[in-house]
């Protein structure tokens, strides 16, 4: 009792210290008032701008020192290559890829560039050196414009150095207003243009440029400051409650010592109940501690903590049930009378009913867990390393163990009534009654509730029966085992339930994947044409909602159209949300192109003048790209200010199966614009689904992989006779696939996944063994730490294992053999992976350099042929498109 009081006092003192420290750090971080926080934000932004301006100034100075080389451009191609090298050297590893440099000639044509850059309008390139802020496709940027030579001498070139300030956020005006993150809150920034007076709103200030003048205006919302303070307080309370939860767990140490030493059943029962209360109480405290951070439902960490608690409670109850066999007074021996036989038979019948009901409910829970997660729960590999995936996989292993051993405890409960003699009669009676109860429950549950796979269910039931038998026969013997043997038994106790539940996981994962294909992927594929029209209509509605759209077409350079204005329009629509293959074009009042952002390539930009301010009826234009045809929906309207037309806008959307959400695009450029979704990793469910579109001639029109399935005659005949989708088993190159087939008047849509082979199952099980080994080692380390910190007489665990290894020559020899066999292979694998990765990167860089050189030469030839009016421009266009796609 004294030890527990000491732990409680220390834990309470630490919790108080953490709470006071969190309050003090929060006050130092945010200040005593909103005005103090505002001053901190202003100081941080000023320091960031000063540091960025100094960096950009040093880079621009390094470039302008090459004035002699710039004067020889653009005639000397060797000089151009030299300038690209200079730009690359000036960039180096600056700011992790957030910096870019562009060199323009006197006509504002980019000659050399590197990093992340914006297309600046010509009016911003003329004039003296300037520091400004603008927003484009890569977000808000700090930009330094440096003429060569210095103003007011005639400009022969312009050096533009820019540095991204933050991610792209929504803006109410083009290139004017954006959100900028700081260490405290995200602030609203408005670029200052000319002598616009500063706003007189509260919590607003102006950031001056290092050389004088206002650079931009910043507004901090008090609601954002309040939310940031509330988040800090939530984190402080979470830290305090975590300390309290650890205190509760450490209080279990003296109780474990007392439980191991006592011979009294009452004390053993009370300490067990108290340990259960402490463990569940610690979990409850951790639940409330982590609740503010679980905004989207239970997190993987919550699941792992819950299953750890379940496993601890099941172990305590199992130990209590088995301890009853040896506690005084011991249960009486069953007499071979009718009453005793009925009692034992009824007890094991109820145990069979309870264990079967437990597994039936668990199967239903597994089905819902597998359906609700996007992880491939059959992927047990340690790669890729992901904390959330490890938490889910470890939680499932512990959950399997808790359910299987919990069912084993239910089977062992009747043994507490009386001790059955070890004869075949009593064994057959117990096994038969338990089997009858389990069979009766599964039959009734199958007719009354949602059916579950019976084969996997009975595999788990039989394993739980074997676990109960192991408890009956091995509990006394395990006390005489060495520490190594005990750890091996503990490892098998974790592994066997996971192996038993593997058939259930396979059945539920297969069902979930086929449901995903049939309910989501299939409808998305067959309805893409209708979805394209609907999203185009949604996009034009979103464009209509943009305030002051007319400002996007003023001041543009029709001689060199940019992409930033059209990109801002594109990024605010469903065209960007669903990364559709689309284009947005802005034209001035004369029909000349001002800005164009396009994922749909075009050969030429024809002038366009809308006839009215309303959208035209979308029509399907057939555009030729080489020898293929792709259907593009097009619409447009005039941009009007009042009743006066000041420009035009055109929107194009192309039917492109690569834009389906479940397909990783084959275009790196398209992938770079997918802000809403990353490419799926190998641990994501549905990643192995392939997609093929066939014409009614059975010729493939599109395939997501490098090969397609050959549609057998019976399958094709069924597609012809009915429009109902169906599943079929189709072989391809000796591999079996499950393929979901749909059809409409345009063609046939096939989505399939490979069936796991016997070798694949063996690989999965081998990965499962390794995963359980990692979990076992982690639990062993945790138990060793707990033993040293909380127990007066440390238990076995890591300490006992170390003692046995030190005293055994054979164990030392085994560890030496494992180290000599495994460690060199592991080191070789790391070196091989590093070497191959470096070779691949070097090869990719070399190929990219050759491609850029070839593209530059083709662009130069293209410009020359355009000036001479050659008729072979289209052929060079094709070569340029091929290089761009690379």
Coordinates of N, CA and C in Angstrom, one line a residue, residues 641-748:
X641 N -18.7 42.9 -68.2 CA -18.8 43.8 -67.1 C -20.1 44.7 -67.3
X642 N -21.1 44.3 -66.5 CA -22.4 44.8 -66.8 C -22.9 44.2 -68.1
X643 N -23.3 45.1 -69.0 CA -23.7 44.6 -70.4 C -22.6 44.7 -71.4
X644 N -21.4 45.1 -71.0 CA -20.3 45.3 -72.0 C -19.4 44.1 -71.9
X645 N -19.2 43.5 -73.1 CA -18.3 42.3 -73.2 C -16.9 42.8 -73.2
X646 N -16.0 42.3 -72.3 CA -14.6 42.7 -72.1 C -13.7 41.5 -72.5
X647 N -14.2 40.4 -72.7 CA -13.3 39.2 -73.0 C -14.2 38.0 -73.2
X648 N -13.5 36.8 -73.3 CA -14.2 35.6 -73.5 C -13.4 34.5 -72.7
X649 N -14.1 33.4 -72.4 CA -13.6 32.3 -71.7 C -14.0 31.0 -72.4
X650 N -13.2 30.0 -72.5 CA -13.5 28.7 -73.1 C -13.0 27.6 -72.1
X651 N -13.9 26.7 -72.0 CA -13.6 25.5 -71.1 C -13.7 24.2 -71.9
X652 N -12.7 23.4 -71.9 CA -12.7 22.1 -72.5 C -12.5 21.0 -71.5
X653 N -13.2 19.9 -71.7 CA -13.0 18.7 -70.9 C -13.0 17.5 -71.8
X654 N -12.0 16.6 -71.7 CA -11.8 15.5 -72.5 C -12.1 14.2 -71.8
X655 N -12.8 13.3 -72.5 CA -13.1 12.0 -72.0 C -11.7 11.2 -71.9
X656 N -11.3 11.0 -70.7 CA -10.0 10.4 -70.5 C -10.1 9.4 -69.3
X657 N -10.0 8.1 -69.6 CA -10.1 7.1 -68.6 C -9.0 7.2 -67.5
X658 N -7.9 7.8 -67.8 CA -6.9 8.0 -66.9 C -7.3 8.8 -65.7
X659 N -8.3 9.6 -65.8 CA -8.7 10.5 -64.7 C -9.7 9.8 -63.8
X660 N -10.0 8.6 -64.0 CA -10.9 7.9 -63.0 C -10.2 7.8 -61.7
X661 N -10.9 8.0 -60.6 CA -10.3 8.1 -59.3 C -9.4 6.9 -58.8
X662 N -9.8 5.7 -59.3 CA -9.1 4.5 -58.8 C -7.9 4.2 -59.7
X663 N -7.6 5.0 -60.7 CA -6.4 4.7 -61.6 C -5.3 5.8 -61.3
X664 N -4.1 5.3 -61.1 CA -3.0 6.2 -61.0 C -2.6 6.7 -62.3
X665 N -2.6 8.0 -62.5 CA -2.4 8.5 -63.9 C -1.1 8.2 -64.4
X666 N -1.0 7.9 -65.8 CA 0.2 7.6 -66.4 C 1.0 8.9 -66.8
X667 N 0.4 10.0 -66.5 CA 1.1 11.3 -66.8 C 1.7 11.9 -65.6
X668 N 3.0 12.1 -65.5 CA 3.6 12.7 -64.3 C 3.1 14.1 -64.1
X669 N 2.8 14.8 -65.2 CA 2.4 16.2 -65.1 C 1.0 16.3 -64.5
X670 N 0.1 15.3 -64.9 CA -1.2 15.3 -64.2 C -1.1 14.9 -62.8
X671 N -0.2 13.9 -62.5 CA 0.0 13.5 -61.1 C 0.5 14.7 -60.2
X672 N 1.3 15.6 -60.8 CA 1.8 16.7 -59.9 C 0.7 17.7 -59.6
X673 N -0.4 17.6 -60.3 CA -1.5 18.5 -60.0 C -2.6 17.9 -59.1
X674 N -2.4 16.6 -58.7 CA -3.4 15.9 -57.9 C -3.3 16.2 -56.4
X675 N -3.8 17.4 -56.0 CA -3.6 17.8 -54.6 C -4.6 17.1 -53.7
X676 N -5.6 16.5 -54.3 CA -6.7 15.9 -53.5 C -6.4 14.4 -53.2
X677 N -5.4 13.8 -53.8 CA -5.3 12.4 -53.6 C -3.9 12.0 -54.1
X678 N -3.2 11.2 -53.2 CA -1.9 10.7 -53.6 C -2.0 9.4 -54.2
X679 N -0.9 9.0 -54.9 CA -1.0 7.7 -55.6 C -1.0 6.6 -54.5
X680 N -1.9 5.6 -54.7 CA -2.0 4.5 -53.7 C -0.8 3.7 -53.5
X681 N -0.5 3.4 -52.2 CA 0.7 2.6 -51.9 C 0.3 1.1 -52.0
X682 N 1.3 0.3 -51.8 CA 1.1 -1.1 -51.9 C 0.2 -1.7 -50.8
X683 N 0.0 -0.9 -49.7 CA -0.7 -1.4 -48.6 C -2.2 -1.0 -48.7
X684 N -2.6 -0.3 -49.8 CA -4.0 0.2 -49.9 C -4.8 -0.9 -50.6
X685 N -6.0 -1.1 -50.1 CA -7.0 -2.1 -50.7 C -7.4 -1.6 -52.0
X686 N -7.5 -2.5 -53.0 CA -8.0 -2.1 -54.3 C -6.9 -1.6 -55.3
X687 N -5.6 -1.6 -54.8 CA -4.6 -1.1 -55.6 C -4.3 -2.0 -56.8
X688 N -4.5 -3.3 -56.6 CA -4.2 -4.3 -57.7 C -5.3 -4.4 -58.7
X689 N -6.4 -3.6 -58.6 CA -7.5 -3.7 -59.6 C -7.0 -3.1 -60.9
X690 N -7.2 -3.9 -62.0 CA -6.9 -3.4 -63.3 C -8.1 -3.0 -64.1
X691 N -8.0 -2.1 -65.1 CA -9.2 -1.6 -65.8 C -8.9 -1.7 -67.3
X692 N -9.8 -2.2 -68.0 CA -9.7 -2.3 -69.5 C -11.0 -1.9 -70.1
X693 N -11.0 -1.1 -71.2 CA -12.1 -0.8 -72.0 C -12.0 -1.4 -73.3
X694 N -13.0 -2.1 -73.7 CA -13.1 -2.8 -75.0 C -14.2 -2.2 -75.9
X695 N -13.9 -2.2 -77.2 CA -15.0 -1.9 -78.1 C -15.8 -3.2 -78.3
X696 N -16.9 -3.0 -79.0 CA -17.8 -4.2 -79.2 C -17.1 -5.2 -80.2
X697 N -16.0 -4.8 -80.8 CA -15.2 -5.8 -81.6 C -14.2 -6.6 -80.7
X698 N -14.3 -6.4 -79.4 CA -13.4 -7.0 -78.5 C -12.0 -6.5 -78.5
X699 N -11.8 -5.4 -79.3 CA -10.4 -4.8 -79.3 C -10.3 -3.8 -78.2
X700 N -9.2 -3.9 -77.4 CA -9.0 -3.0 -76.3 C -8.8 -1.5 -76.7
X701 N -9.5 -0.6 -76.1 CA -9.4 0.8 -76.4 C -8.6 1.5 -75.3
X702 N -8.6 1.0 -74.1 CA -7.8 1.6 -73.0 C -7.4 0.5 -72.0
X703 N -6.2 0.5 -71.5 CA -5.8 -0.5 -70.5 C -5.0 0.3 -69.5
X704 N -5.2 0.0 -68.2 CA -4.5 0.6 -67.1 C -3.1 0.0 -66.9
X705 N -2.9 -1.3 -67.4 CA -1.7 -2.0 -67.2 C -1.1 -2.3 -68.6
X706 N -0.1 -3.1 -68.7 CA 0.6 -3.4 -70.0 C 0.0 -4.5 -70.8
X707 N -1.0 -5.2 -70.2 CA -1.6 -6.3 -70.9 C -3.1 -6.3 -70.6
X708 N -3.9 -7.1 -71.4 CA -5.3 -7.1 -71.2 C -5.8 -8.6 -71.2
X709 N -7.0 -8.8 -70.8 CA -7.6 -10.1 -70.8 C -8.3 -10.4 -72.1
X710 N -8.2 -11.6 -72.6 CA -8.9 -12.0 -73.8 C -10.2 -12.5 -73.4
X711 N -11.3 -11.8 -73.9 CA -12.6 -12.2 -73.5 C -13.1 -13.5 -74.1
X712 N -13.3 -14.5 -73.3 CA -13.8 -15.8 -73.9 C -15.2 -15.7 -74.6
X713 N -15.4 -16.6 -75.5 CA -16.7 -16.5 -76.2 C -17.9 -16.6 -75.3
X714 N -18.0 -17.5 -74.3 CA -19.2 -17.5 -73.4 C -19.4 -16.2 -72.7
X715 N -18.3 -15.6 -72.2 CA -18.4 -14.3 -71.5 C -18.9 -13.2 -72.5
X716 N -18.3 -13.1 -73.7 CA -18.8 -12.1 -74.7 C -20.2 -12.3 -75.0
X717 N -20.6 -13.6 -75.2 CA -22.0 -13.9 -75.5 C -23.0 -13.4 -74.4
X718 N -22.6 -13.6 -73.2 CA -23.4 -13.1 -72.1 C -23.5 -11.6 -72.1
X719 N -22.4 -10.9 -72.5 CA -22.4 -9.4 -72.5 C -23.3 -9.0 -73.7
X720 N -23.4 -9.7 -74.7 CA -24.2 -9.3 -75.8 C -25.7 -9.5 -75.5
X721 N -26.0 -10.5 -74.8 CA -27.4 -10.9 -74.5 C -28.0 -10.0 -73.3
X722 N -27.1 -9.5 -72.4 CA -27.7 -8.8 -71.3 C -26.8 -7.6 -70.9
X723 N -27.4 -6.6 -70.4 CA -26.6 -5.4 -69.9 C -26.3 -5.5 -68.4
X724 N -26.7 -6.6 -67.8 CA -26.5 -6.8 -66.3 C -25.0 -7.1 -66.1
X725 N -24.4 -6.4 -65.1 CA -23.0 -6.7 -64.8 C -22.8 -8.0 -64.1
X726 N -21.7 -8.7 -64.2 CA -21.5 -10.0 -63.6 C -20.0 -10.2 -63.4
X727 N -19.7 -11.1 -62.5 CA -18.3 -11.6 -62.3 C -18.0 -12.8 -63.1
X728 N -16.7 -12.9 -63.5 CA -16.3 -14.0 -64.3 C -14.8 -14.3 -63.9
X729 N -14.4 -15.6 -64.0 CA -13.1 -16.0 -63.8 C -12.4 -16.1 -65.1
X730 N -11.3 -15.4 -65.4 CA -10.6 -15.3 -66.7 C -9.1 -15.5 -66.4
X731 N -8.5 -16.4 -67.2 CA -7.0 -16.6 -67.1 C -6.3 -15.7 -68.0
X732 N -5.1 -15.2 -67.6 CA -4.3 -14.4 -68.5 C -2.8 -14.8 -68.2
X733 N -2.2 -15.4 -69.2 CA -0.8 -15.8 -69.1 C -0.6 -16.8 -68.0
X734 N -1.5 -17.6 -67.8 CA -1.4 -18.6 -66.7 C -1.8 -18.2 -65.4
X735 N -2.2 -16.9 -65.2 CA -2.7 -16.4 -63.9 C -4.2 -16.2 -63.9
X736 N -4.8 -16.6 -62.8 CA -6.3 -16.5 -62.7 C -6.6 -15.1 -62.2
X737 N -7.7 -14.6 -62.7 CA -8.2 -13.2 -62.4 C -9.7 -13.4 -62.1
X738 N -10.2 -12.5 -61.2 CA -11.7 -12.3 -61.0 C -12.0 -11.0 -61.7
X739 N -12.8 -11.0 -62.7 CA -13.1 -9.8 -63.5 C -14.6 -9.5 -63.4
X740 N -14.8 -8.2 -63.2 CA -16.2 -7.7 -63.1 C -16.4 -7.0 -64.5
X741 N -17.5 -7.4 -65.2 CA -17.7 -6.9 -66.5 C -19.0 -6.1 -66.6
X742 N -19.0 -4.9 -67.2 CA -20.1 -4.1 -67.5 C -20.1 -3.7 -68.9
X743 N -21.3 -3.3 -69.4 CA -21.3 -2.9 -70.8 C -22.4 -1.8 -71.0
X744 N -22.2 -1.0 -72.1 CA -23.3 -0.1 -72.6 C -23.1 0.0 -74.1
X745 N -23.8 0.9 -74.7 CA -23.7 1.0 -76.1 C -22.4 1.5 -76.7
X746 N -21.5 2.1 -75.8 CA -20.2 2.5 -76.2 C -19.2 1.5 -76.2
X747 N -19.3 0.5 -75.3 CA -18.3 -0.5 -75.2 C -18.4 -1.4 -74.0
X748 N -17.4 -2.1 -73.7 CA -17.3 -3.1 -72.5 C -16.3 -2.6 -71.6

